[in-house]
mmCIF file of C-alpha atoms and ligand atoms in Angstrom:
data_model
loop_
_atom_site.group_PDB
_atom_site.id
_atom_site.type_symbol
_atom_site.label_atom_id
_atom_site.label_comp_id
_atom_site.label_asym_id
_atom_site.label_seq_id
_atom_site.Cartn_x
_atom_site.Cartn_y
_atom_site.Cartn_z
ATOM 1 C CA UNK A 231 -2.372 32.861 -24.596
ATOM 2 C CA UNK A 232 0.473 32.880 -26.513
ATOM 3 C CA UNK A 233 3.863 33.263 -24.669
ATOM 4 C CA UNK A 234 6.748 35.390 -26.150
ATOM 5 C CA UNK A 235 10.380 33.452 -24.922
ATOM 6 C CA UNK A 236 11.844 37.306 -24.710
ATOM 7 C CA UNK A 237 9.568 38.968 -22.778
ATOM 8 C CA UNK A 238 10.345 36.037 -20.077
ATOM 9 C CA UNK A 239 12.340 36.211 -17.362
ATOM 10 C CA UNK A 240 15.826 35.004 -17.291
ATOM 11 C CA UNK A 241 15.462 32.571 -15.184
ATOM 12 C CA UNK A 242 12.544 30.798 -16.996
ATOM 13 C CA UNK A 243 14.550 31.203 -20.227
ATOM 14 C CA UNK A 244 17.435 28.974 -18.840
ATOM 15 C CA UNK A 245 15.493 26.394 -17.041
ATOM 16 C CA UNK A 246 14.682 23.209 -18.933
ATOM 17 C CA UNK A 247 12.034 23.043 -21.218
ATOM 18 C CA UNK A 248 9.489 20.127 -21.952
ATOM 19 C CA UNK A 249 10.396 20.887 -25.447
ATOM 20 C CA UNK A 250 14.126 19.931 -24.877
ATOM 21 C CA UNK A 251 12.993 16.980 -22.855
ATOM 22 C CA UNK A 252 10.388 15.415 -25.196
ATOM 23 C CA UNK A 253 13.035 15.794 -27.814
ATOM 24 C CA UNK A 254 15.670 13.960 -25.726
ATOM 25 C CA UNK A 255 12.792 10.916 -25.198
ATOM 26 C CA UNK A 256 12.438 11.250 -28.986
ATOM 27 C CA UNK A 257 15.828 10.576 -29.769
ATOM 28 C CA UNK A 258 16.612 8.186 -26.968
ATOM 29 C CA UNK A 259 13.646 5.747 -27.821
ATOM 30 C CA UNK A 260 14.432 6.423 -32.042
ATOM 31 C CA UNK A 261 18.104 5.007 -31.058
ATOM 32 C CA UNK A 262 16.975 1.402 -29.240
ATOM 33 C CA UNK A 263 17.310 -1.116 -31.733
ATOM 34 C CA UNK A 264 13.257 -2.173 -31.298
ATOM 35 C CA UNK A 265 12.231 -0.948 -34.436
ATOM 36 C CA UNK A 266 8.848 -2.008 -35.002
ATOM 37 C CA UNK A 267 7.328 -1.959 -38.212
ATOM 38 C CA UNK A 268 3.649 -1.556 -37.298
ATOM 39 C CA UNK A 269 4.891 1.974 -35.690
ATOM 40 C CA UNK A 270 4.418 4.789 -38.472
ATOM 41 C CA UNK A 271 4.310 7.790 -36.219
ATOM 42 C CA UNK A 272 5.589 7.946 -32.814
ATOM 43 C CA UNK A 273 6.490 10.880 -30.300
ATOM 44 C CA UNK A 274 6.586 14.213 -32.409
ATOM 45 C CA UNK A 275 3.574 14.000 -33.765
ATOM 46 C CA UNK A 276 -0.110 15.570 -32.426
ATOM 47 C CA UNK A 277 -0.649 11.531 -32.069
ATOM 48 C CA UNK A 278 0.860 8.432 -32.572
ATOM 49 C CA UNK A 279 -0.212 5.829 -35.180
ATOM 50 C CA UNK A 280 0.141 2.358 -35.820
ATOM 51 C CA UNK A 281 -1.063 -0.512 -37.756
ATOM 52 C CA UNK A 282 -3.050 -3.093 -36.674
ATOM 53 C CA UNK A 283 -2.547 -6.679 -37.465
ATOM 54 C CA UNK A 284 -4.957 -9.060 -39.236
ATOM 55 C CA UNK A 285 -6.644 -11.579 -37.128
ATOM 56 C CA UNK A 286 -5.287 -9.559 -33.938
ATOM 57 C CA UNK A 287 -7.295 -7.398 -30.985
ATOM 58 C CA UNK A 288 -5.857 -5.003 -29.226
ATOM 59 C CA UNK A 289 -5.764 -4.607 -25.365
ATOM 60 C CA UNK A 290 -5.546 -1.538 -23.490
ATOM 61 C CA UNK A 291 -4.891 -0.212 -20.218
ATOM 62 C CA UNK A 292 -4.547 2.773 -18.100
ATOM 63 C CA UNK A 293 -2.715 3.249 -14.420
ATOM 64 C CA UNK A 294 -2.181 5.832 -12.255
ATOM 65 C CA UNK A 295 0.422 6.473 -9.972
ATOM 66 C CA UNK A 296 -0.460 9.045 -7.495
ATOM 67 C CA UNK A 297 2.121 10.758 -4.886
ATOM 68 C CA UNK A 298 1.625 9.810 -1.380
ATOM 69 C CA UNK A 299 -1.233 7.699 -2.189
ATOM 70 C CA UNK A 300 0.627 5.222 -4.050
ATOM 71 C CA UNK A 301 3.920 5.949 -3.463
ATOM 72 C CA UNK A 302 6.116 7.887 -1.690
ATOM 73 C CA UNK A 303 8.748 10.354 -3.003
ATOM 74 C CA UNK A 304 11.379 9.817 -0.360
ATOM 75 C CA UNK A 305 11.818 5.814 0.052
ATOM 76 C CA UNK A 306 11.442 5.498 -4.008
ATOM 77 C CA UNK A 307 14.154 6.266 -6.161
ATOM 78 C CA UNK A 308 12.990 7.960 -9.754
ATOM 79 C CA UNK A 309 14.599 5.259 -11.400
ATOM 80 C CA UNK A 310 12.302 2.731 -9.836
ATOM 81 C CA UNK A 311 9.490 4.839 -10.197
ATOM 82 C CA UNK A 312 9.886 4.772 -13.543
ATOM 83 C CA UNK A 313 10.043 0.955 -13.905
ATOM 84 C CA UNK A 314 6.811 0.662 -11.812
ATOM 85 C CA UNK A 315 4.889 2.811 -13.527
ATOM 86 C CA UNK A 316 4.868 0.776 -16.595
ATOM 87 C CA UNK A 317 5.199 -2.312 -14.568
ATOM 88 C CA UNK A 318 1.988 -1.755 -13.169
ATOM 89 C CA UNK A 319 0.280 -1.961 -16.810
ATOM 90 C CA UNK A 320 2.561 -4.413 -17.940
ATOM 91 C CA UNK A 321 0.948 -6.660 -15.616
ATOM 92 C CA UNK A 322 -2.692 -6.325 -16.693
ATOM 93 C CA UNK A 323 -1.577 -6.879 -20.611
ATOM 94 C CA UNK A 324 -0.124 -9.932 -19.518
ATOM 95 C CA UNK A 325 -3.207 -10.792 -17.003
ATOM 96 C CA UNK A 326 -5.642 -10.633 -20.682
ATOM 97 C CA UNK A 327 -3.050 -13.075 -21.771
ATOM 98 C CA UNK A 328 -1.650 -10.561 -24.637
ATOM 99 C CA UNK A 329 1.486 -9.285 -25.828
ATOM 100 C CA UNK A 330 2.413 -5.779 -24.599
ATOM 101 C CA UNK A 331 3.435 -3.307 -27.807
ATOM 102 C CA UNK A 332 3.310 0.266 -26.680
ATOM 103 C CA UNK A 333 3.690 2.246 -23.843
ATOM 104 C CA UNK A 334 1.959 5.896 -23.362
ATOM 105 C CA UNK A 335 2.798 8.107 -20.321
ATOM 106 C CA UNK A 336 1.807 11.485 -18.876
ATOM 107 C CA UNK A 337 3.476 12.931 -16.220
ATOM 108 C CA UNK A 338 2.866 16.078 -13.679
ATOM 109 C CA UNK A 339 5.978 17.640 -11.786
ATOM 110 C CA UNK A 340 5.992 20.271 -9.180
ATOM 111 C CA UNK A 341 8.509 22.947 -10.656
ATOM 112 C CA UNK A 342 11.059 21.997 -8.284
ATOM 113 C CA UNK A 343 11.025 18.763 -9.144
ATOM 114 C CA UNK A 344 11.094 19.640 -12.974
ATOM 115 C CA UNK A 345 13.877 21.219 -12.570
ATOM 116 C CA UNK A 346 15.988 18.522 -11.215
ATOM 117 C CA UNK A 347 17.187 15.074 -13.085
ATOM 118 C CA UNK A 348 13.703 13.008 -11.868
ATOM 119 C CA UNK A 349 12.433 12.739 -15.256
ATOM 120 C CA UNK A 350 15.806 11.573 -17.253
ATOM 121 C CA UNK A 351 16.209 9.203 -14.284
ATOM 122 C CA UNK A 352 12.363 7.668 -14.005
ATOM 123 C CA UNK A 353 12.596 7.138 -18.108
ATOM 124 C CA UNK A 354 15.699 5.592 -17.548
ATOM 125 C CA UNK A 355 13.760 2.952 -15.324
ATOM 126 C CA UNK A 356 11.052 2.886 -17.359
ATOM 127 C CA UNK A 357 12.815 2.376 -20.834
ATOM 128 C CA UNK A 358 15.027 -0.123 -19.330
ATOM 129 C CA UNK A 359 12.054 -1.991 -18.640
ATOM 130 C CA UNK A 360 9.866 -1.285 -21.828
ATOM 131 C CA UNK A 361 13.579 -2.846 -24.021
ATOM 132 C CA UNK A 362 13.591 -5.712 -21.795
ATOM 133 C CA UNK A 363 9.407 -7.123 -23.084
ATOM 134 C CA UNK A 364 10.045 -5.275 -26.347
ATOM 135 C CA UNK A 365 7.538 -2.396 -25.983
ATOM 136 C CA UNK A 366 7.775 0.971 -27.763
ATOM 137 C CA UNK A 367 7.389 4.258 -25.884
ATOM 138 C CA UNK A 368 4.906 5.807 -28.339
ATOM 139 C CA UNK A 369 3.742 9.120 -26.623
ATOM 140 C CA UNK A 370 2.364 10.924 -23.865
ATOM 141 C CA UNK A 371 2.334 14.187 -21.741
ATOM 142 C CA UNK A 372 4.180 16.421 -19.716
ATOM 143 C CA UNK A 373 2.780 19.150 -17.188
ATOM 144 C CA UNK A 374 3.228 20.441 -13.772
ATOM 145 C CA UNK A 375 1.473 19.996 -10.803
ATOM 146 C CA UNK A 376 1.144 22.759 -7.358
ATOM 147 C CA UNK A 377 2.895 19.569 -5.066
ATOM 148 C CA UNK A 378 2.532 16.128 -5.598
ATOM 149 C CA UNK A 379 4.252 14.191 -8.700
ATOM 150 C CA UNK A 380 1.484 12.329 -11.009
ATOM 151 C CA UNK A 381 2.513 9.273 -13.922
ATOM 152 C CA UNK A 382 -0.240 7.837 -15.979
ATOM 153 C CA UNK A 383 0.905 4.980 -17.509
ATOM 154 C CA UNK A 384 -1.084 3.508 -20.647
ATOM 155 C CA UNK A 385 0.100 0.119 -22.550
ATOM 156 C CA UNK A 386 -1.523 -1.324 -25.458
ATOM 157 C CA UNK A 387 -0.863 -4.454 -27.129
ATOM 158 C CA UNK A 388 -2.517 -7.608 -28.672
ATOM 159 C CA UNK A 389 -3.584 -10.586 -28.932
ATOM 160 C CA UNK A 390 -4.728 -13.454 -31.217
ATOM 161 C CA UNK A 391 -8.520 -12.796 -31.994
ATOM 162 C CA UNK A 392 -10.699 -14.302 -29.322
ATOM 163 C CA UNK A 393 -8.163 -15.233 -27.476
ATOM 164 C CA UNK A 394 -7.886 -12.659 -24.750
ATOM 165 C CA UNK A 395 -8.394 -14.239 -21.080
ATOM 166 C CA UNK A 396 -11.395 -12.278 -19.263
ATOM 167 C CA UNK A 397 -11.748 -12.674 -15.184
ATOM 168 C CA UNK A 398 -15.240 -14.151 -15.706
ATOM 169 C CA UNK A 399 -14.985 -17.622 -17.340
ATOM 170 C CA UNK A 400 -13.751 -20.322 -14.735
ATOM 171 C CA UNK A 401 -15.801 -22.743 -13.893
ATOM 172 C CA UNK A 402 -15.830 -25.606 -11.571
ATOM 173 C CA UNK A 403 -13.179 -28.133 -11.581
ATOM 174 C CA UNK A 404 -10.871 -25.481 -13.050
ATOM 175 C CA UNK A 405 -7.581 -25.948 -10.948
ATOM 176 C CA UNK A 406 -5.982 -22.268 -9.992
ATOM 177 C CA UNK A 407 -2.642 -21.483 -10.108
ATOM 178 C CA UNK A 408 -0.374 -18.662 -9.601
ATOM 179 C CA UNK A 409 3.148 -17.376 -10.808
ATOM 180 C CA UNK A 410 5.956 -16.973 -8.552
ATOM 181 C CA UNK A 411 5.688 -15.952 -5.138
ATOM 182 C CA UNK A 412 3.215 -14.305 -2.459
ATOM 183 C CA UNK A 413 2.992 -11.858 0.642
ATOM 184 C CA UNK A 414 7.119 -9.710 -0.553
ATOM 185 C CA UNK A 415 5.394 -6.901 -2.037
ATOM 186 C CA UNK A 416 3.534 -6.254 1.160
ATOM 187 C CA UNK A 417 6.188 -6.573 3.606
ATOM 188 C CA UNK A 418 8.303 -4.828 1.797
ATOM 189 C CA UNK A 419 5.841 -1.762 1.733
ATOM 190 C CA UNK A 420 5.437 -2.707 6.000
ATOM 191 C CA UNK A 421 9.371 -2.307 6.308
ATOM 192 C CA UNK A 422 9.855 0.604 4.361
ATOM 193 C CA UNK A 423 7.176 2.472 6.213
ATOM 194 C CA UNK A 424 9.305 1.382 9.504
ATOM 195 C CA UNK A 425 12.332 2.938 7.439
ATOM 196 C CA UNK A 426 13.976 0.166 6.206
ATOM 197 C CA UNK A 427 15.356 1.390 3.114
ATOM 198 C CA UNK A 428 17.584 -0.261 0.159
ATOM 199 C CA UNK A 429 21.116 -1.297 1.027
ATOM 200 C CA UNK A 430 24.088 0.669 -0.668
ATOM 201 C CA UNK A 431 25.511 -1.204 -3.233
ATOM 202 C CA UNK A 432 29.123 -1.663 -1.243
ATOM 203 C CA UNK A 433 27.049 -3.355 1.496
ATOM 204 C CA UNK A 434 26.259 -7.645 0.728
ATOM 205 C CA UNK A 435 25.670 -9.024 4.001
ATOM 206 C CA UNK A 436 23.347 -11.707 3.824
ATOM 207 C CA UNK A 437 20.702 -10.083 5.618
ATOM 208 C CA UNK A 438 20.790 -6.648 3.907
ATOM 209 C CA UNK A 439 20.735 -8.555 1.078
ATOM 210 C CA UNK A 440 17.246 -10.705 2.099
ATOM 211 C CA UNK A 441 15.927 -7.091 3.318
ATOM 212 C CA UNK A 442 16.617 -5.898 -0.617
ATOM 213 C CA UNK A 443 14.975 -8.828 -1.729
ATOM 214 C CA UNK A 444 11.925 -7.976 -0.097
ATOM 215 C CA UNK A 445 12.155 -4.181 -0.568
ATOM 216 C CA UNK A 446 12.200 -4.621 -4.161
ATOM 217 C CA UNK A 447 9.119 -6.883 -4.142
ATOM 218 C CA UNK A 448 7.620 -3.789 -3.672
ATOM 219 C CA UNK A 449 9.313 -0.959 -5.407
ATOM 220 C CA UNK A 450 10.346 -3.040 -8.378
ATOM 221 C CA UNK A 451 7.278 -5.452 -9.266
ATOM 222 C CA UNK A 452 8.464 -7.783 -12.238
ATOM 223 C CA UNK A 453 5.573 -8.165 -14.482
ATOM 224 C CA UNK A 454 4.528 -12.004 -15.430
ATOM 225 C CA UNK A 455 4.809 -10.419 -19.328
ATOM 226 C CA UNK A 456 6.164 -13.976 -20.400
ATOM 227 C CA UNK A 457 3.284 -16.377 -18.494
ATOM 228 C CA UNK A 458 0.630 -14.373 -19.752
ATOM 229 C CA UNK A 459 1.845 -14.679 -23.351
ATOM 230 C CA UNK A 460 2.217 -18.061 -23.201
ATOM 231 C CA UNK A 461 -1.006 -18.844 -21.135
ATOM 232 C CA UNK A 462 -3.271 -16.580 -23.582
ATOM 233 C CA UNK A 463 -1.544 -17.886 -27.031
ATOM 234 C CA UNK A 464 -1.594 -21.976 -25.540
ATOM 235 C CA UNK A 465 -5.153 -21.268 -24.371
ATOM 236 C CA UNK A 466 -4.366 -22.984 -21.391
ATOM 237 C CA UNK A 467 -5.733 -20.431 -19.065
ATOM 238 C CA UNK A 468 -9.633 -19.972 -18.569
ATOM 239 C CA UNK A 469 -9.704 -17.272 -16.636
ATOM 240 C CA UNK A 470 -6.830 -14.836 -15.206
ATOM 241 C CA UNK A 471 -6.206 -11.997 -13.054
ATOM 242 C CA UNK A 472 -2.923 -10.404 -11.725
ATOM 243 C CA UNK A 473 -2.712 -10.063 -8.264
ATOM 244 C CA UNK A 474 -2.870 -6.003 -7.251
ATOM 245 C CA UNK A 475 -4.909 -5.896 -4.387
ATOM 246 C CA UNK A 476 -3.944 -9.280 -2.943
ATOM 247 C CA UNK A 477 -5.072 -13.011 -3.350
ATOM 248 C CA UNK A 478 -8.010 -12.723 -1.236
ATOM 249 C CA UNK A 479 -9.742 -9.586 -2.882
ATOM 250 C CA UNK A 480 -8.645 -10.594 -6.290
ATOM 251 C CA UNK A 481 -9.680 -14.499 -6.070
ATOM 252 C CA UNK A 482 -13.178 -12.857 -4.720
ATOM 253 C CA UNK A 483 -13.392 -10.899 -7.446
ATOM 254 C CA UNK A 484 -12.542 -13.156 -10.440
ATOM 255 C CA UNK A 485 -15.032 -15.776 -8.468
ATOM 256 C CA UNK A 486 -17.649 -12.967 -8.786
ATOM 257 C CA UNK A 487 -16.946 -12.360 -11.977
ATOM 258 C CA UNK A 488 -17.717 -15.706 -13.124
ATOM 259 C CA UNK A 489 -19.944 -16.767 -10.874
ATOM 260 C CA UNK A 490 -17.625 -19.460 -8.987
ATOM 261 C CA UNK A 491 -16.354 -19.939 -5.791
ATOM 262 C CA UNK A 492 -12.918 -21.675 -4.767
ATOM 263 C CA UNK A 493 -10.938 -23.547 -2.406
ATOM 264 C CA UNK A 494 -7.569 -22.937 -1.822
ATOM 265 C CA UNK A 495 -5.102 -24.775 0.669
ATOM 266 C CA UNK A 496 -3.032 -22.591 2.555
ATOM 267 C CA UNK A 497 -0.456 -25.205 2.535
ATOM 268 C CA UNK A 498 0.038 -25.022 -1.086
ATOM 269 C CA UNK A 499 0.550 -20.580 -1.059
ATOM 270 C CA UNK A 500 3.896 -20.160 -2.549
ATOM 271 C CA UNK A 501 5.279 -17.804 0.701
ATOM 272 C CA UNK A 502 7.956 -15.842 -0.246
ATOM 273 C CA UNK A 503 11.081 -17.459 1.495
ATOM 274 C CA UNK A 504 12.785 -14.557 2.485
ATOM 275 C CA UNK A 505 9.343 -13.508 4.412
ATOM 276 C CA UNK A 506 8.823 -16.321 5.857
ATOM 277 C CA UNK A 507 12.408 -15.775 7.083
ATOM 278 C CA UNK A 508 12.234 -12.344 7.993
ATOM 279 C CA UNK A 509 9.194 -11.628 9.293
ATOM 280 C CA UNK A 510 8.603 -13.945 11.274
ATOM 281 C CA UNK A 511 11.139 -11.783 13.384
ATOM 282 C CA UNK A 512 9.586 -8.702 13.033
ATOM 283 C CA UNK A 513 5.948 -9.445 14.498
ATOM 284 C CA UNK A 514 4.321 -9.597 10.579
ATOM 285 C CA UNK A 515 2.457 -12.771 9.690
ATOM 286 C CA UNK A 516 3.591 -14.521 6.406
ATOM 287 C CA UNK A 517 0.211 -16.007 5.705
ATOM 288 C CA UNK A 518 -1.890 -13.129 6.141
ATOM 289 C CA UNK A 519 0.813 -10.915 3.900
ATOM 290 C CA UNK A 520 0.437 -13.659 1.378
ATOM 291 C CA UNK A 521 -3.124 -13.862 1.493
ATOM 292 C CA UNK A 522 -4.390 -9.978 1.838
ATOM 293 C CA UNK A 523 -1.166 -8.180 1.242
ATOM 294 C CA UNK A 524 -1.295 -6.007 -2.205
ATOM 295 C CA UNK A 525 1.482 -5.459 -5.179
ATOM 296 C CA UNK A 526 3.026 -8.842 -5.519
ATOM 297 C CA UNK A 527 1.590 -8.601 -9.273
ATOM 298 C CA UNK A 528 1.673 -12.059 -9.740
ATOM 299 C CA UNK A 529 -0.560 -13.881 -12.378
ATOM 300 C CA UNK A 530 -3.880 -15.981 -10.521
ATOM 301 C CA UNK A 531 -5.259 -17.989 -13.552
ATOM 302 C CA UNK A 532 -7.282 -20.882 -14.121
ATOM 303 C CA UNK A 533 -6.887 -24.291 -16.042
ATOM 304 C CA UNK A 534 -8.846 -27.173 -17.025
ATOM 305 C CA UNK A 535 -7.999 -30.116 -15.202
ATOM 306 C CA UNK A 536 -6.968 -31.605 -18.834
ATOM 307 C CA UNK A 537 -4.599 -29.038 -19.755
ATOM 308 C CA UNK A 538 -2.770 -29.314 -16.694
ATOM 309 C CA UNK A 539 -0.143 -31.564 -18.115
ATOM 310 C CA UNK A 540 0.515 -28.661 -21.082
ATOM 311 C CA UNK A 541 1.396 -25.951 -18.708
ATOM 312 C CA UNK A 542 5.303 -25.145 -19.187
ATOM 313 C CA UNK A 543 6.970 -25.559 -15.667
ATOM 314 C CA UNK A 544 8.558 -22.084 -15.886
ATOM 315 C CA UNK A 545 8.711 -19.205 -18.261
ATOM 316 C CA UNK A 546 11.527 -16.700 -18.011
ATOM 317 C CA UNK A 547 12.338 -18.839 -15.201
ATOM 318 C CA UNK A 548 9.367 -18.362 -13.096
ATOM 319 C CA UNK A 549 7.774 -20.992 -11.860
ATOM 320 C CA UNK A 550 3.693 -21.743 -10.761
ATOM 321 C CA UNK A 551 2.107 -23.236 -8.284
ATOM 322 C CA UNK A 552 -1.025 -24.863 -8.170
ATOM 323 C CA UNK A 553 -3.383 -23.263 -4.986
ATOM 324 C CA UNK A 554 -6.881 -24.614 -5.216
ATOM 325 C CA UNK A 555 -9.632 -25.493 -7.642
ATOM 326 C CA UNK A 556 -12.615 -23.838 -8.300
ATOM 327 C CA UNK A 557 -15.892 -25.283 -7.047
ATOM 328 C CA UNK A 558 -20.027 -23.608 -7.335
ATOM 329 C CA UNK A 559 -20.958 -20.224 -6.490
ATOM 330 C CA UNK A 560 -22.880 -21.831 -3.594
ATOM 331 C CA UNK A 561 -19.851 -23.069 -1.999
ATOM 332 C CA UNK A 562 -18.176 -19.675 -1.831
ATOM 333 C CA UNK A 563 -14.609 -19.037 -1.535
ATOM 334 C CA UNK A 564 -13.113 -20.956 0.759
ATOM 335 C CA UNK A 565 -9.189 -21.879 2.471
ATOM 336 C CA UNK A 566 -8.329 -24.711 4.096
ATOM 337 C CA UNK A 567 -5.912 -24.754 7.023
ATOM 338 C CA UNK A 568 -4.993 -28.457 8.065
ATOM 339 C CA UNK A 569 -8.078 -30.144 8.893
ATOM 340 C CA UNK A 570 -9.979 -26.349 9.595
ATOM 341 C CA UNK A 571 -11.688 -24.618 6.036
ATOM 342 C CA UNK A 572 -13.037 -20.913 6.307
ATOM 343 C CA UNK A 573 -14.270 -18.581 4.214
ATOM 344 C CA UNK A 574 -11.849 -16.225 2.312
ATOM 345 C CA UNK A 575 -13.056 -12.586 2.547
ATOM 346 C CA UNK A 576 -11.428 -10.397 0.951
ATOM 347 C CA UNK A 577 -8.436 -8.758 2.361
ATOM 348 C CA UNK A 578 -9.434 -4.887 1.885
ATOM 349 C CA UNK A 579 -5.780 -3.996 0.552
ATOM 350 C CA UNK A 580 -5.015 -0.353 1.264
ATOM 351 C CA UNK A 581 -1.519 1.523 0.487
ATOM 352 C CA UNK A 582 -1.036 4.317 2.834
HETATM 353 P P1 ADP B 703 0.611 18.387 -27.839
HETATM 354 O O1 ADP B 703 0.527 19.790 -27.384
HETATM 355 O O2 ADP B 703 0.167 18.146 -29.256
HETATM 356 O O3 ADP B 703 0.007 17.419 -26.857
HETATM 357 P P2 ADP B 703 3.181 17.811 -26.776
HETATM 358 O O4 ADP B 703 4.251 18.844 -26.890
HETATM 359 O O5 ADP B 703 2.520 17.580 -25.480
HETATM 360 O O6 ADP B 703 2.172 18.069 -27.945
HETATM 361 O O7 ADP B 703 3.794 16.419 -27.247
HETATM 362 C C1 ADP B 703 4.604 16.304 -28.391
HETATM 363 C C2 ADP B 703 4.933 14.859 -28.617
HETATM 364 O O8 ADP B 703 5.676 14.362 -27.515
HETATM 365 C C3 ADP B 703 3.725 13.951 -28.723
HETATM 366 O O9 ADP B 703 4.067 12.919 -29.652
HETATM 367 C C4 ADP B 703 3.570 13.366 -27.344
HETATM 368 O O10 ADP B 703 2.931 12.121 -27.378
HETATM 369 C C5 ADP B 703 5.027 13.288 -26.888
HETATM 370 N N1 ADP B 703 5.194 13.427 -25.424
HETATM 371 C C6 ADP B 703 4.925 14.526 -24.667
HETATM 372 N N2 ADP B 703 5.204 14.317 -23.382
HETATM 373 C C7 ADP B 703 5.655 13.051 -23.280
HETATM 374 C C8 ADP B 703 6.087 12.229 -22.211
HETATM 375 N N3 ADP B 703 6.117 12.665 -20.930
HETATM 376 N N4 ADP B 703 6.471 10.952 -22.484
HETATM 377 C C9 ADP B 703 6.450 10.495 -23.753
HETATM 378 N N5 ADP B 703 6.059 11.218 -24.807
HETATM 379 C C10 ADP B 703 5.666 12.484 -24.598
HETATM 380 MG MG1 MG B 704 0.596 17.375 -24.950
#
C-alpha cells in the first residue's frame, strides 16, 4: 500500500525516519577513509556490489543476535551491542582463516526504541569496530519489531583459493592450540546476571577495574581477526574453530568433524587471570568456566607438529597457547588432570 506523508499524523511526520537514518549510515561510512576499490555500489542501492579478486574465495557468514535470548537490553549498552554484533561474525571469518571485507546488518526496533538514539549509538560500536579490521559496512535492513530488538549481522570476506581452514581436517599428532585466554566471557555473563554491572569511568579501583575486565569479556568479545589471517595465509593451521559455545562442545565438535579425538591437559588451559582471581571468591569454578563456559571467541586450531616452530608468538599482541594434541577417533576426547585423564563431554553452553 502506498503511504501518503500528508495524510499522516503529526506525530509520525516528525518522528525519525529509516530514510533519514540510512542516509546518515550512508554518509558516515562514505566519510571513513577505507575506501576500497573492489566496492562499486554500497548502501543506496537495491544491492550492493563488488568485485571479486582473481585467485580469491569468498567466505560468508550470518549471526543473529536475539533480545533476551542472547542478550539483554538493560546490562548492555547500544554501543557495545553494536560492536558484538559484528564481533560475533568477525570471529568465524577469522576461524576459516580469511580476511574479513564487508559487513551487512539488519536490524528490528520496537517503536520506542526507534525513536530513541539506540541505533546512532550501536553503529557507533559497530563502525568503530568494522575501521579498526578494515571492513566496509556495505548494506542491510531496518524494520520494527512488537517488543524485542533483533541484529543480523552478515560479514563476507576472502581468502587465498584453497586456502580456507575447515573444522574437519586434523588429524593425529596435530598439536592444538588456542589464542588468548579462557573461562572471562562466561563469568562475566555469571556476574552480570548477579548485577554486577560496568564501573563508571571516574571509578579505577583495582578491583572495579578486574570486575570490568571480566565484564567486557563478555559484552565486548575481541575477535582473533589478526591470528586467523595469519594462520589461514601461513597455512600453518589444519583445522580451526572459534570458541562460541565453549572448549568442550567446540573441541567435540571439530573432533567430530574430522573424525579425531584429543587430549588436552588442564594444566596447560590459559585461565583468565583475573578469574582465577575473582572467582575463586565468588563460589564459580575457573576450570569448569574455562572448559564449558561460552563467548570467549577465542581461536582453537590445529598444527602439524613441524610447523610448530613457524607459528608467530603473538599477533596484535595476543598470544597462544598450546593445550593438547590430537590423537584417533577411538581414543575420544580426553583431559588430563595431574595423574587422573577423563573424557571431555561437551559442556552444553546455554545463555539465559
Ligand atoms: P530496499 O527497500 O530496497 O530494501 P532499503 O530502504 O531497505 O531499500 O535500503 C536502502 C539501502 O540502505 C540499501 O543499500 C540497504 O542495504 C541499506 N540499508 C538499509 N538498512 C540498513 C541498515 N540497518 N544498515 C546498513 N545499511 C542499511
Ligand atoms: Mg530494505
Amino acid at each position: 500500500m502506498m503511504t501518503d506523508e500528508h495524510e499522516q499524523p503529526a506525530a509520525l511526520r516528525l518522528s525519525k525516519t529509516e530514510f533519514d537514518f540510512i542516509d546518515s549510515l550512508r554518509q558516515r561510512v562514505a566519510s571513513t577513509s577505507l575506501k576500497s576499490e573492489s566496492l562499486i555500489a554500497g548502501i543506496g542501492d537495491d544491492a550492493a556490489v563488488f568485485r571479486s579478486s582473481a585467485g580469491k574465495e569468498t567466505v560468508i557468514t550470518a549471526d543473529l543476535l536475539v533480545e533476551d535470548v542472547d542478550f539483554r537490553r538493560t546490562t548492555t549498552p547500544p554501543y557495545l551491542l553494536g560492536h558484538k554484533a559484528l564481533a560475533v561474525s568477525l570471529s568465524d571469518i577469522a576461524a576459516m582463516g580469511a580476511r574479513p571485507l564487508w559487513s551487512l546488518i539488519s536490524i528490528g526496533v520496537p517503536e520506542d526504541i526507534w525513536q530513541t538514539d539506540f541505533a546512532e549509538r550501536l553503529y557507533d560500536g559497530l563502525l568503530d569496530l568494522a575501521n579498526r579490521y578494515g571492513v566496509q559496512l556495505i548494506g542491510g535492513d531496518t524494520s520494527r519489531t512488537n517488543e524485542n530488538i533483533v541484529i543480523d549481522s552478515v560479514v563476507a570476506g576472502e581468502c587465498s583459493a584453497g586456502t580456507a581452514v575447515m573444522r574437519s581436517s586434523a588429524s593425529a599428532g596435530d598439536q592444538i592450540f588456542v589464542t588468548g585466554s579462557l573461562g572471562a566471557a562466561a563469568a562475566g555473563l555469571r556476574l552480570i546476571e548477579r548485577g554486577a554491572h560496568l564501573a563508571e569511568k571516574t571509578l579505577g579501583d583495582e578491583d572495579s577495574q578486574k570486575l570490568d575486565h571480566i565484564l567486557l569479556h563478555q559484552l565486548r568479545p575481541e575477535p582473533r581477526v589478526g591470528w586467523g589471517i595469519v594462520l589461514g595465509e601461513e597455512r600453518l593451521a589444519t583445522a580451526m574453530i572459534d570458541l562460541s559455545d565453549g572448549l568442550s562442545s567446540d573441541l567435540n565438535r571439530l573432533c567430530a568433524a574430522g573424525r579425531v579425538g584429543a587430549l588436552i591437559d588442564s594444566a596447560l588451559l590459559p585461565v583468565d587471570n583475573y578469574v582465577t582471581e575473582l572467582c575463586g571468591r565468588r563460589a564459580l569454578d575457573p576450570l569448569q568456566l574455562a572448559l564449558h563456559g561460552g563467548e570467549d571467541f577465542e581461536l582453537l586450531f590445529t598444527v602439524k607438529p613441524e610447523d610448530v616452530s613457524c607459528l608467530p608468538r603473538r599477533v596484535d599482541g595476543v598470544e597462544i597457547k598450546r593445550i593438547g594434541e590430537i590423537i584417533n577417533s577411538s581414543e575420544g576426547v580426553k583431559i588430563t588432570e595431574g595423574s587422573r585423564t577423563w573424557e571431555l563431554k561437551p559442556g552444553g553452553w546455554k545463555h539465559f
